[in-house]
Amino acid sequence: MRLKTSLLKEPKHKELVSCVGWTTADELYSCSDDHQIMKWNLLTSETTRVVKLPDDIYPIDLHWFPRSIGGKKQSHAESFVLTSSDGTPVYSVAWGPDSEKVLYTSGKHLIIKPLQPNAKVLQWKAHDGLILKTDWNSVNDLILSAGEDCKYKVWDSYGRLLYSSQPHEYPITSVAWAVDGELFAVGSFHTLRLCDKTGWSYALEKPNTGSIFNIAWSIDGTQLAGACGNGHVIFAHVVEQRWEWKNFEITLIKRRTMEVHNVVNDAVDLLEFRDRVIKASLNYGHLVVSTSLQCYVFSTKNWNTPLIFDLKEGTVSLILQAERHFLLVDGGGLYLYSYEGRLISSPKFPGMRTDILNAQTVSLSNDTLAVKDKADEKVIYIFEALSGKPLGDGKPLTHKTEIVEIALDQKGLTSERKIAFIDKNRDLYITSVKRFGKEQKIVKIGTMVQTLAWNDTSNILCGIQDTRFTVWYYPNAVYVDKDLLPKTLYEKDASEFSKNPQIVSFVGNQITIRRADGSLIHLNISPYPAILHEYVSSSKWEDAVRLCRFVKDQTMWACLAAMAVANKDMATAEIAYASTGEIDKVQYINSIKDLPSKESRMAHILLFSGNTQEAETLLLQTGLIYQAIQVNINLYNWDRALELAVKHKTHVDTVLAYRQKFLEDFGKKETNKRFLQYAEGLEVDWNKIKAKIEMEIARERERAAASPAVRASVTVQQ
């Protein structure tokens, strides 16, 4: 990626240009120490003088009132604010993402001042010289600063340093974020630099401009303008962006032209567009391109006949793809389209601000769309992709602390869809997206996680946690058998990736990681876990066992054991657990096999996975009251066991007998008032109790034999 710059032969201003500001994607205003405000039309290449300022006013900065805020069009988009030098020496100021805080410079310090009275002011020393410019992006919530110490820096909104450049030859006089927060530009003496949001540099231009005092990005993020010390206004547009997927490499070679390179057969195709390209995404066998007015959908099998449809409004700020459809995000809303160009749905939620969404705060799968709320960062809204309606009971997913990044898994059934997310403490959690009334289990599976990605073809998750690169071959194991989760991981030392690496993609068995210096590292993981996922999703259990025997790897056996229990295939689970040496679990599985009815077996599989409540509910719903009581006795849930016995008027003596035996074994006396109340005048007769238990088991056997086709009519939720 690089910047293609252009300058007029002669400058239009007679003195240094202090500031620039875009009104549309093709119209710019500039202010200069010659007291002139000029208007630039990039379509007609015309420059006109708008106004002559009084001789005692020297403009410093210019901000146009936004045309739209949160997707709502404003009527007074033709007004701007102009600052001049006859005031206090605040060199730069920027609004916070929520417009409730202001960031400004004071000497060598950066200060974040909330607008609420008595709120705490955050202040820190940011540079060793005077700070000349700062900017705060509303999408990524990151701060830029530039100083006379010849450095530019990237900060988070808590004042923590994320990146510091090497000292340049001259002071850094300007920095500015692109609207979507993916890129920023840096200006200095005869210098214009294009950088990634993490700090590393894509390109360096050395135009004859003097110092660049101010940089402004166009609304669509495709070009920028710089206010130059020699009276020029420099224009630059971003070209040579690259997208890669499998054997295809696509480059934006001109503003309206893309080059497709197939590295397998070296074939090259040129794609021409009517208007300039704004955003593009390449994944799942499709290239989706948005221009200023239209959307193009190409299949990687045929580059000659794209599907084209007109865009409703606004500039597309984000494209996300899933296997069956893709999402377009603009200032007006979220729009889900099929690859045939049909609008599927347009989900909405209260207070939705689409202008500040990015790939870390929105996630898409074949059946689900997840969006992190900006108003309350602990909340994730989850929608059914096809209808655009909230999923399950309509309530959003709520976490105990602020969420930083979200990601949906891509394969499998809708009922088993999982979402992984990283919170502010850098802990990694996983939970089911299906939510019906009850509190869903949100389980922590990693700590100090910097970045994560799901695989595109199987539900394998990878992430970088602290100094280790980790692959969770079967994250769902945490819901089946927590003890198995550590055995289903692949871990590798991540020190070679340097500080703050980012996972770019996880396609097939290849993971692409970008280091802090911008270089890419490609990692390959074992292909066998993905094959195992495929066998299990097709219920090819014999093939799965054969594969594990061939690979001879404990990680594979642990994955198979968890997968088999999740799919209620206890025969395979027994083989897998035996191969991992977990004899106690093999014995328990054997005891499950001997149970008289399918309902009992299902309940004990749930118990095996730690789902006690679901197991009890299943037994009660199918009329197996004694078995539900016995489950609670076995788990020493004495109060619940007695409660069930009293409620259903059966086996009260059984509960009291087991409780009495339990206390005698530990040499203790009964102190629970409820047990003392029901034990009063009741004689415990073990023979009578054993006979009753045998009768219950016999009755269950008879029932199972009489109706072999009866299945548990209850949905077991994880």
XYZ file of C-alpha atoms in Angstrom:
718
model
C 0.000 0.000 0.000
C 1.275 3.450 -0.822
C 0.240 7.088 -1.364
C 0.062 8.574 -4.869
C 0.693 12.309 -4.385
C -0.059 15.309 -6.595
C 0.888 19.020 -6.386
C 0.015 21.945 -8.641
C 2.889 23.617 -10.478
C 2.322 26.884 -8.657
C 0.943 27.254 -5.106
C -2.485 28.907 -4.814
C -1.646 30.496 -1.446
C 1.094 33.112 -1.038
C 2.010 32.054 2.533
C 2.135 28.757 4.452
C -1.112 26.771 4.457
C -2.129 26.122 8.062
C -5.194 23.873 7.751
C -7.420 21.923 5.353
C -10.882 20.347 5.662
C -13.108 18.241 3.372
C -16.812 18.995 2.833
C -17.437 16.016 0.485
C -15.229 13.284 -0.945
C -14.242 15.681 -3.777
C -14.378 19.162 -2.238
C -11.818 20.715 0.096
C -11.290 24.074 1.836
C -7.850 25.444 2.770
C -6.737 28.324 5.040
C -3.424 30.148 4.953
C -1.335 32.816 6.641
C -2.160 34.946 3.564
C -5.619 35.283 5.238
C -7.352 33.566 2.288
C -9.845 30.658 2.467
C -9.831 28.698 -0.815
C -12.211 26.032 -2.160
C -10.801 23.103 -4.188
C -12.955 20.984 -6.511
C -11.119 17.772 -7.365
C -13.550 16.735 -10.115
C -13.185 19.948 -12.148
C -9.678 20.863 -10.831
C -10.983 24.380 -10.110
C -9.736 26.505 -7.194
C -11.740 29.533 -6.035
C -11.294 32.107 -3.275
C -14.137 31.941 -0.749
C -13.298 34.690 1.699
C -10.519 37.076 2.719
C -9.995 37.105 6.494
C -9.022 40.275 8.450
C -5.255 40.909 8.466
C -4.936 40.282 12.214
C -6.433 36.722 11.996
C -4.032 33.875 11.331
C -5.978 30.585 11.023
C -4.636 27.530 12.870
C -7.295 24.841 12.467
C -10.519 24.166 10.599
C -13.337 21.740 11.431
C -16.458 21.230 9.329
C -19.693 20.405 11.116
C -20.322 16.729 10.207
C -22.912 16.043 7.509
C -24.205 13.061 9.454
C -23.935 11.904 13.049
C -24.767 8.257 13.770
C -26.450 7.929 10.349
C -28.729 10.974 10.861
C -28.354 13.651 8.208
C -27.861 17.194 9.512
C -29.441 20.208 7.830
C -26.607 22.661 8.636
C -23.714 20.796 7.027
C -22.393 23.994 5.473
C -20.870 25.483 8.631
C -17.332 25.163 9.970
C -15.352 26.338 12.956
C -12.071 28.179 12.445
C -9.454 28.705 15.171
C -6.855 31.438 15.065
C -3.589 32.347 16.815
C -4.904 35.162 19.039
C -5.592 32.980 22.107
C -4.095 30.456 24.524
C -1.317 28.171 23.223
C -3.346 24.939 22.844
C -1.748 23.548 19.710
C -4.301 20.803 19.071
C -7.662 19.552 20.317
C -9.782 16.484 19.457
C -13.190 15.153 20.492
C -13.475 11.779 22.207
C -15.394 8.980 20.417
C -18.534 9.502 22.521
C -18.277 13.340 22.325
C -18.249 13.409 26.132
C -14.510 14.055 26.483
C -12.015 16.447 24.915
C -8.344 15.678 24.268
C -5.959 18.639 24.068
C -2.249 19.412 24.259
C -0.452 21.423 26.916
C 3.279 21.675 26.352
C 4.687 18.143 26.533
C 1.492 16.722 28.044
C -1.733 15.246 26.690
C -4.899 15.931 28.693
C -8.272 14.170 28.472
C -10.952 16.317 30.068
C -14.481 14.893 30.509
C -17.294 17.395 29.971
C -19.131 16.267 33.130
C -18.390 18.540 36.093
C -16.106 17.085 38.805
C -15.112 14.169 36.561
C -11.472 13.068 36.828
C -9.060 14.602 34.309
C -6.464 12.227 32.797
C -3.076 13.802 32.102
C 0.276 12.313 31.123
C 3.647 13.357 29.712
C 3.570 12.138 26.119
C 6.658 13.667 24.462
C 10.067 15.115 25.306
C 9.300 18.224 23.233
C 6.284 20.417 22.593
C 3.266 18.424 21.296
C 2.161 19.972 17.993
C -0.744 17.748 16.942
C -3.103 15.106 18.296
C -6.060 13.087 16.967
C -8.540 10.634 18.532
C -10.353 8.049 16.401
C -13.960 7.173 17.206
C -13.813 3.659 15.682
C -10.696 2.183 17.315
C -10.605 4.577 20.333
C -6.860 5.178 19.794
C -4.992 8.480 20.145
C -2.188 9.898 17.962
C 0.314 12.522 19.043
C 3.121 14.339 17.217
C 5.881 16.394 18.759
C 8.912 18.588 18.376
C 10.932 15.632 19.687
C 10.578 14.343 16.066
C 8.428 11.342 17.092
C 4.824 10.269 16.541
C 3.106 7.944 19.014
C -0.031 5.786 19.341
C -1.848 5.627 22.709
C -4.936 3.907 24.048
C -7.607 6.035 25.752
C -6.116 5.210 29.195
C -2.834 6.904 28.271
C -0.908 3.653 27.711
C 1.768 3.821 25.004
C 1.153 1.306 22.181
C 3.717 2.543 19.657
C 6.504 5.115 19.458
C 8.302 5.900 16.200
C 12.029 6.308 15.810
C 13.110 9.988 15.905
C 12.733 11.651 12.479
C 15.025 14.301 11.022
C 12.524 17.116 11.677
C 9.647 17.751 14.109
C 6.408 15.897 13.331
C 3.983 18.700 12.475
C 0.786 16.750 11.728
C -0.972 13.424 12.300
C -4.490 12.363 11.286
C -6.620 9.209 11.451
C -8.515 7.892 8.436
C -12.219 7.771 9.322
C -12.382 3.966 9.732
C -9.367 3.920 12.085
C -7.367 1.411 10.012
C -4.765 3.918 8.750
C -3.237 7.222 9.767
C -1.029 9.767 8.035
C 2.008 11.607 9.412
C 3.371 14.940 8.098
C 6.781 16.528 8.605
C 9.274 18.646 6.602
C 9.180 17.349 2.988
C 7.675 14.158 4.436
C 4.323 12.354 4.177
C 4.005 8.915 5.730
C 1.146 6.346 5.609
C 0.888 4.078 8.664
C -1.139 1.141 9.944
C -3.219 1.738 13.097
C -0.644 -0.250 15.118
C 2.084 2.222 14.142
C 4.228 0.570 11.470
C 4.722 2.378 8.175
C 3.246 1.320 4.807
C 4.823 4.035 2.708
C 6.994 7.152 2.831
C 6.712 9.995 0.317
C 9.165 12.916 0.079
C 7.244 15.712 -1.669
C 8.602 19.255 -2.079
C 6.172 20.854 0.380
C 8.088 22.319 3.293
C 6.501 21.208 6.560
C 3.007 19.684 6.325
C 1.119 21.505 9.100
C -2.250 19.830 8.807
C -3.652 16.625 7.260
C -7.311 15.919 6.522
C -8.737 12.610 5.240
C -11.684 12.536 2.853
C -14.960 11.152 4.185
C -14.565 7.863 2.256
C -10.970 7.379 3.489
C -9.539 6.965 -0.039
C -7.537 10.208 -0.151
C -6.062 12.948 1.995
C -4.963 16.547 1.696
C -2.057 18.266 3.409
C -1.509 21.944 4.268
C 2.046 22.769 3.200
C 4.538 25.312 4.451
C 5.373 26.554 0.934
C 1.789 27.584 0.120
C 0.847 24.359 -1.664
C -1.970 21.977 -0.832
C -0.828 18.393 -1.432
C -3.303 15.684 -2.429
C -2.633 11.962 -2.035
C -4.788 8.922 -2.605
C -4.228 5.418 -1.260
C -3.306 2.812 -3.904
C -1.771 -0.673 -4.012
C -3.965 -2.042 -1.248
C -3.764 -5.842 -1.302
C -6.184 -8.622 -0.470
C -5.217 -12.312 -0.329
C -7.261 -15.507 -0.100
C -5.953 -19.001 -0.858
C -4.314 -18.786 -4.340
C -5.610 -15.276 -5.221
C -3.803 -12.004 -4.739
C -5.700 -8.797 -5.591
C -4.133 -5.330 -5.804
C -5.774 -1.925 -6.278
C -3.400 -0.582 -8.920
C -5.392 2.591 -9.730
C -8.331 4.271 -8.008
C -10.777 2.469 -10.342
C -8.762 -0.613 -11.319
C -7.908 -3.876 -9.578
C -5.476 -6.569 -10.683
C -6.259 -10.208 -9.875
C -3.318 -12.616 -9.792
C -3.849 -16.364 -9.552
C -0.529 -17.634 -8.179
C -1.280 -21.250 -9.197
C -1.408 -20.682 -12.968
C -0.028 -17.105 -13.059
C -3.226 -15.851 -14.750
C -3.867 -12.097 -14.440
C -7.245 -10.349 -14.747
C -7.984 -6.614 -14.661
C -11.204 -5.418 -13.010
C -12.401 -1.949 -14.068
C -14.908 0.086 -12.032
C -17.022 3.111 -12.972
C -16.264 4.979 -9.726
C -13.350 4.898 -7.299
C -13.001 1.836 -5.047
C -13.692 2.577 -1.379
C -13.743 -0.824 0.384
C -13.153 -4.432 -0.619
C -13.145 -7.880 0.968
C -11.954 -11.240 -0.372
C -13.110 -14.444 1.338
C -15.195 -17.603 0.894
C -14.713 -17.663 -2.899
C -16.034 -14.109 -3.448
C -14.625 -10.612 -3.882
C -16.990 -7.865 -2.673
C -16.098 -4.314 -3.761
C -17.907 -1.109 -2.835
C -17.402 2.058 -4.848
C -18.901 5.462 -4.058
C -22.244 4.466 -5.672
C -22.325 0.698 -6.291
C -21.443 -2.725 -4.914
C -19.769 -5.382 -7.089
C -19.777 -9.097 -6.227
C -17.295 -11.319 -8.103
C -16.977 -15.089 -7.872
C -13.351 -16.285 -7.845
C -14.449 -18.829 -10.523
C -15.470 -16.067 -12.954
C -13.992 -12.557 -12.926
C -15.803 -11.399 -16.107
C -19.431 -11.123 -14.953
C -19.788 -9.463 -11.558
C -23.155 -8.924 -9.944
C -23.698 -5.170 -9.519
C -26.261 -3.312 -7.423
C -26.666 0.322 -6.367
C -25.910 1.336 -2.794
C -28.680 2.969 -0.781
C -26.779 5.812 0.862
C -23.566 6.790 2.524
C -20.049 5.456 2.184
C -19.446 1.806 3.069
C -17.124 1.707 6.082
C -16.926 -2.080 6.579
C -17.496 -5.300 4.604
C -17.710 -8.635 6.449
C -18.110 -11.994 4.715
C -19.488 -15.376 5.748
C -19.815 -18.473 3.580
C -23.427 -17.746 2.489
C -23.724 -13.947 2.649
C -21.954 -10.665 3.420
C -22.556 -7.555 5.512
C -22.218 -3.940 4.383
C -21.926 -1.261 7.078
C -22.390 2.427 6.352
C -23.411 5.507 8.347
C -27.079 4.605 7.833
C -27.194 1.005 9.028
C -26.257 -2.684 8.728
C -27.259 -4.446 5.488
C -26.962 -8.193 4.965
C -26.850 -9.319 1.317
C -26.709 -12.707 -0.397
C -23.920 -13.216 -2.951
C -26.710 -12.938 -5.570
C -27.226 -9.315 -4.466
C -30.522 -9.825 -2.609
C -31.016 -7.771 0.573
C -31.652 -10.368 3.299
C -32.066 -8.241 6.417
C -31.158 -4.955 8.079
C -30.810 -5.509 11.852
C -31.279 -2.598 14.265
C -30.929 -2.036 18.017
C -31.586 0.955 20.309
C -28.985 3.710 20.026
C -27.190 1.931 17.151
C -24.173 3.833 15.804
C -22.874 2.091 12.713
C -20.260 4.764 11.966
C -18.003 3.479 14.748
C -18.119 -0.278 14.013
C -15.104 -2.288 12.852
C -14.063 -5.924 12.334
C -13.364 -6.323 16.079
C -16.832 -5.127 17.157
C -19.009 -6.873 14.526
C -18.963 -10.578 13.653
C -20.907 -12.579 11.050
C -21.601 -16.296 10.536
C -24.033 -18.146 8.223
C -26.930 -17.791 10.649
C -25.918 -15.147 13.214
C -24.778 -11.527 13.420
C -23.186 -10.152 16.609
C -22.603 -6.446 17.319
C -20.845 -4.956 20.351
C -22.749 -2.018 21.801
C -20.878 1.293 22.064
C -23.208 2.889 24.627
C -22.656 -0.026 27.037
C -19.443 -1.880 26.190
C -20.398 -4.879 28.352
C -23.241 -5.752 25.959
C -23.306 -7.762 22.692
C -26.449 -7.690 20.525
C -27.071 -10.993 18.737
C -29.317 -11.238 15.663
C -30.700 -13.982 13.470
C -29.027 -13.256 10.134
C -31.938 -14.188 7.855
C -34.660 -12.208 9.654
C -32.586 -9.470 11.299
C -34.494 -10.085 14.556
C -32.812 -10.529 17.958
C -31.894 -14.176 18.597
C -33.506 -16.368 21.265
C -35.423 -14.451 23.912
C -34.317 -11.126 22.434
C -32.079 -10.168 25.349
C -28.503 -9.165 24.508
C -25.502 -10.993 25.934
C -24.121 -9.131 28.949
C -20.645 -9.567 30.460
C -19.302 -8.303 33.800
C -16.631 -6.038 32.250
C -16.152 -4.101 29.019
C -15.681 -6.211 25.885
C -12.871 -5.402 23.432
C -13.211 -7.905 20.565
C -15.849 -10.437 19.455
C -15.831 -13.387 17.010
C -18.475 -15.968 16.012
C -17.529 -19.514 15.029
C -18.331 -20.334 11.400
C -19.450 -23.956 11.082
C -21.978 -26.375 12.537
C -25.600 -26.044 13.642
C -27.252 -22.775 14.630
C -28.253 -24.293 17.975
C -24.555 -24.858 18.739
C -23.245 -21.471 17.523
C -20.604 -20.067 19.885
C -19.178 -16.583 20.315
C -15.676 -15.928 21.651
C -14.766 -12.526 23.059
C -11.861 -10.742 24.745
C -12.657 -8.332 27.589
C -10.782 -5.272 28.895
C -8.676 -7.491 31.201
C -7.574 -9.462 28.115
C -9.398 -12.607 29.300
C -10.874 -14.846 26.592
C -14.413 -16.171 27.095
C -16.724 -18.427 25.122
C -20.497 -18.799 25.306
C -23.462 -20.026 23.302
C -25.438 -17.429 21.322
C -28.769 -19.235 21.869
C -30.309 -17.640 24.948
C -33.766 -18.467 26.269
C -34.498 -16.834 29.611
C -31.929 -18.671 31.703
C -28.515 -17.239 32.474
C -26.071 -18.655 29.943
C -22.744 -20.097 30.986
C -19.931 -17.726 29.963
C -16.715 -19.690 30.417
C -13.152 -18.323 30.551
C -10.762 -20.307 28.345
C -7.726 -17.998 28.123
C -5.865 -15.122 29.813
C -3.784 -12.194 28.499
C -5.140 -12.820 24.978
C -4.063 -10.114 22.497
C -5.794 -11.318 19.328
C -8.006 -14.205 18.163
C -9.539 -15.788 15.033
C -11.856 -18.698 14.198
C -11.003 -21.069 11.389
C -13.050 -20.651 8.210
C -13.930 -24.343 7.710
C -14.109 -25.877 11.217
C -14.747 -24.578 14.724
C -11.103 -24.323 15.734
C -10.013 -21.134 17.521
C -6.528 -19.597 17.620
C -5.144 -16.745 19.675
C -1.979 -15.256 21.110
C -2.007 -15.265 24.903
C 0.892 -13.584 26.639
C 4.003 -15.311 25.254
C 2.225 -18.327 23.755
C 0.495 -18.918 20.457
C -2.472 -21.171 21.278
C -4.898 -23.219 19.184
C -8.088 -24.486 20.838
C -8.825 -27.490 18.613
C -12.237 -28.037 20.255
C -13.251 -25.080 22.463
C -16.668 -26.692 23.061
C -14.861 -29.216 25.301
C -15.277 -26.685 28.128
C -19.039 -27.439 28.105
C -18.559 -31.196 27.901
C -15.639 -32.006 30.190
C -13.618 -29.081 31.589
C -10.722 -31.387 32.480
C -10.265 -32.185 28.784
C -9.850 -28.587 27.570
C -6.094 -28.262 28.382
C -5.512 -31.579 26.572
C -7.180 -30.282 23.370
C -4.767 -27.349 22.971
C -1.758 -26.817 20.743
C 0.740 -24.291 22.146
C 3.871 -22.728 20.715
C 6.260 -20.023 21.918
C 5.157 -16.658 20.490
C 8.276 -14.594 21.264
C 9.237 -14.628 17.550
C 6.102 -12.559 16.776
C 7.463 -9.596 18.811
C 5.229 -7.204 20.793
C 1.512 -6.738 19.932
C 1.177 -9.134 16.961
C -2.231 -9.435 15.212
C -3.807 -12.517 13.637
C -4.776 -11.531 10.078
C -6.489 -14.746 8.952
C -6.998 -18.443 9.744
C -7.815 -20.216 6.468
C -7.564 -24.002 6.170
C -4.615 -25.016 8.323
C -2.661 -21.783 7.689
C -2.583 -18.866 10.129
C -1.249 -15.470 9.031
C 0.128 -13.187 11.746
C 1.284 -9.589 11.337
C 4.125 -8.521 13.603
C 4.412 -5.040 15.113
C 6.867 -4.040 12.355
C 4.293 -4.920 9.659
C 5.957 -8.131 8.445
C 3.771 -11.212 7.913
C 4.445 -14.659 9.372
C 2.665 -17.756 8.071
C 2.144 -20.680 10.423
C 0.855 -24.113 9.527
C -0.924 -26.304 12.078
C -1.769 -29.999 11.876
C -4.527 -30.734 9.309
C -5.815 -33.706 11.348
C -8.052 -31.857 13.882
C -9.980 -30.244 10.995
C -10.445 -33.686 9.390
C -11.657 -34.981 12.771
C -14.209 -32.132 12.958
C -15.410 -33.104 9.465
C -15.827 -36.792 10.369
C -17.734 -35.942 13.559
C -20.069 -33.464 11.822
C -20.937 -36.303 9.372
C -21.277 -38.826 12.268
C -18.451 -40.961 10.809
C -17.367 -42.224 14.224
C -15.469 -45.280 12.974
C -13.448 -43.089 10.592
C -12.762 -40.670 13.478
C -11.419 -43.489 15.689
C -9.346 -44.831 12.789
C -7.846 -41.355 12.212
C -6.887 -40.989 15.886
C -5.248 -44.434 15.867
C -3.293 -43.470 12.758
C -2.105 -40.086 14.128
C -1.284 -41.484 17.617
C -1.660 -38.093 19.316
C -3.178 -37.528 22.774
C -4.595 -34.144 21.669
C -6.644 -35.881 18.964
C -7.976 -38.496 21.406
C -8.938 -35.761 23.881
C -10.806 -33.881 21.107
C -12.596 -37.061 20.036
C -13.592 -37.876 23.633
C -15.186 -34.426 24.064
C -16.835 -34.532 20.623
C -18.297 -37.986 21.301
C -19.788 -36.945 24.666
C -21.207 -33.755 23.090
C -22.893 -35.889 20.423
C -24.022 -38.563 22.965
C -21.961 -41.302 21.274
C -20.758 -43.056 24.420
C -19.198 -46.050 22.623
C -16.716 -43.742 20.857
C -16.266 -41.697 24.046
C -15.271 -44.886 25.911
C -12.584 -45.736 23.305
C -11.248 -42.158 23.322
C -11.141 -41.843 27.129
C -9.427 -45.234 27.386
C -6.765 -43.975 24.940
C -6.152 -40.875 27.086
C -5.783 -43.109 30.161
C -8.811 -41.711 32.056
C -10.007 -45.001 33.531
C -12.460 -43.448 36.028
C -14.380 -41.860 33.157
C -14.371 -45.123 31.197
C -15.928 -46.849 34.215
C -18.597 -44.142 34.542
C -19.445 -44.429 30.814
C -19.786 -48.200 31.272
C -22.195 -47.634 34.147
C -24.242 -45.268 31.907
C -24.530 -47.996 29.260
C -26.116 -50.350 31.822
C -28.902 -47.903 32.756
C -32.395 -49.239 31.937
C -33.832 -46.363 29.849
C -32.746 -43.853 27.253
C -33.930 -41.032 29.517
C -31.671 -42.178 32.352
C -28.734 -42.586 30.000
C -29.297 -39.092 28.574
C -29.534 -37.610 32.077
C -26.278 -39.253 33.159
C -24.517 -37.998 30.021
C -25.652 -34.509 31.059
C -24.344 -35.166 34.565
C -21.048 -36.308 33.071
C -20.794 -32.875 31.388
C -21.614 -31.095 34.664
C -25.138 -30.077 33.610
C -26.853 -31.097 36.845
C -29.911 -28.870 36.458
C -30.642 -30.102 32.920
C -30.230 -33.741 34.004
C -32.718 -33.292 36.857
C -35.210 -31.454 34.619
C -35.046 -34.254 32.030
C -35.730 -36.952 34.648
C -38.625 -35.029 36.217
C -40.213 -34.278 32.841
C -40.152 -37.958 31.901
C -41.631 -39.032 35.244
C -38.450 -40.629 36.657
C -38.874 -39.022 40.099
C -36.786 -41.530 42.074
C -33.889 -41.207 39.614
C -33.987 -37.387 39.981
C -33.882 -37.786 43.786
C -31.022 -40.304 43.543
C -28.995 -37.940 41.318
C -29.167 -35.269 44.052
C -28.280 -37.834 46.772
C -25.211 -38.915 44.766
C -24.139 -35.267 44.471
C -24.809 -34.638 48.203
C -27.480 -32.056 47.268
C -29.396 -33.120 50.374
C -31.819 -30.192 50.599
C -32.848 -30.559 46.959
C -33.243 -34.355 47.311
C -35.548 -33.925 50.323
C -37.459 -31.125 48.597
C -38.207 -33.393 45.596
C -39.169 -36.360 47.827
C -41.593 -34.243 49.870
C -43.059 -32.511 46.816
C -43.726 -35.772 44.975
C -44.603 -37.687 48.203
C -42.192 -40.522 47.504
C -38.850 -41.834 48.820
C -38.671 -39.457 51.805
C -37.358 -42.424 53.846
C -34.743 -43.128 51.120
C -33.347 -39.582 51.386
C -33.331 -39.708 55.202
C -31.606 -43.128 55.191
C -28.797 -42.020 52.870
C -28.396 -38.769 54.821
C -28.160 -40.705 58.123
C -25.557 -43.083 56.656
C -23.571 -40.115 55.314
C -23.475 -38.418 58.749
C -22.592 -41.687 60.547
C -19.650 -42.246 58.175
C -18.245 -38.866 59.260
C -19.217 -39.273 62.934
C -21.555 -36.277 62.858
C -25.080 -35.598 64.129
C -28.030 -34.097 62.233
C -28.423 -30.316 62.692
C -30.607 -29.469 59.679
C -34.071 -28.576 60.993
C -35.951 -29.880 57.949
C -34.271 -33.292 58.179
C -34.926 -33.425 61.942
C -38.584 -32.583 61.299
C -39.167 -35.373 58.751
C -37.032 -37.925 60.642
C -39.209 -37.578 63.732
C -41.007 -40.886 64.361
C -39.702 -42.407 61.091
C -37.962 -45.776 61.289
C -35.272 -46.330 58.620
C -35.637 -49.824 57.145
C -32.876 -50.501 54.608
C -34.473 -53.730 53.333
C -37.686 -51.908 52.598
C -35.763 -49.064 50.885
C -33.705 -51.460 48.733
C -36.867 -53.279 47.667
C -38.458 -49.961 46.666
C -35.368 -48.992 44.649
C -35.321 -52.350 42.839
C -38.997 -51.938 42.058
C -38.337 -48.459 40.590
C -35.568 -49.848 38.359
C -37.763 -52.769 37.243
C -40.607 -50.362 36.428
C -38.212 -48.204 34.401
C -36.996 -51.274 32.465
C -40.570 -52.335 31.686
C -41.415 -48.848 30.497
C -38.348 -48.718 28.250
C -39.169 -52.151 26.769
C -42.793 -51.163 26.124
C -41.932 -48.010 24.193
C -38.538 -48.408 22.479
C -39.241 -45.489 20.128
C -39.855 -43.013 22.950
C -37.163 -40.421 23.115
C -36.579 -37.663 25.599
C -38.752 -34.829 24.373
C -36.640 -32.113 25.890
C -34.104 -29.896 24.234
C -30.826 -30.178 26.044
C -29.130 -26.803 25.981
C -25.508 -26.278 26.550
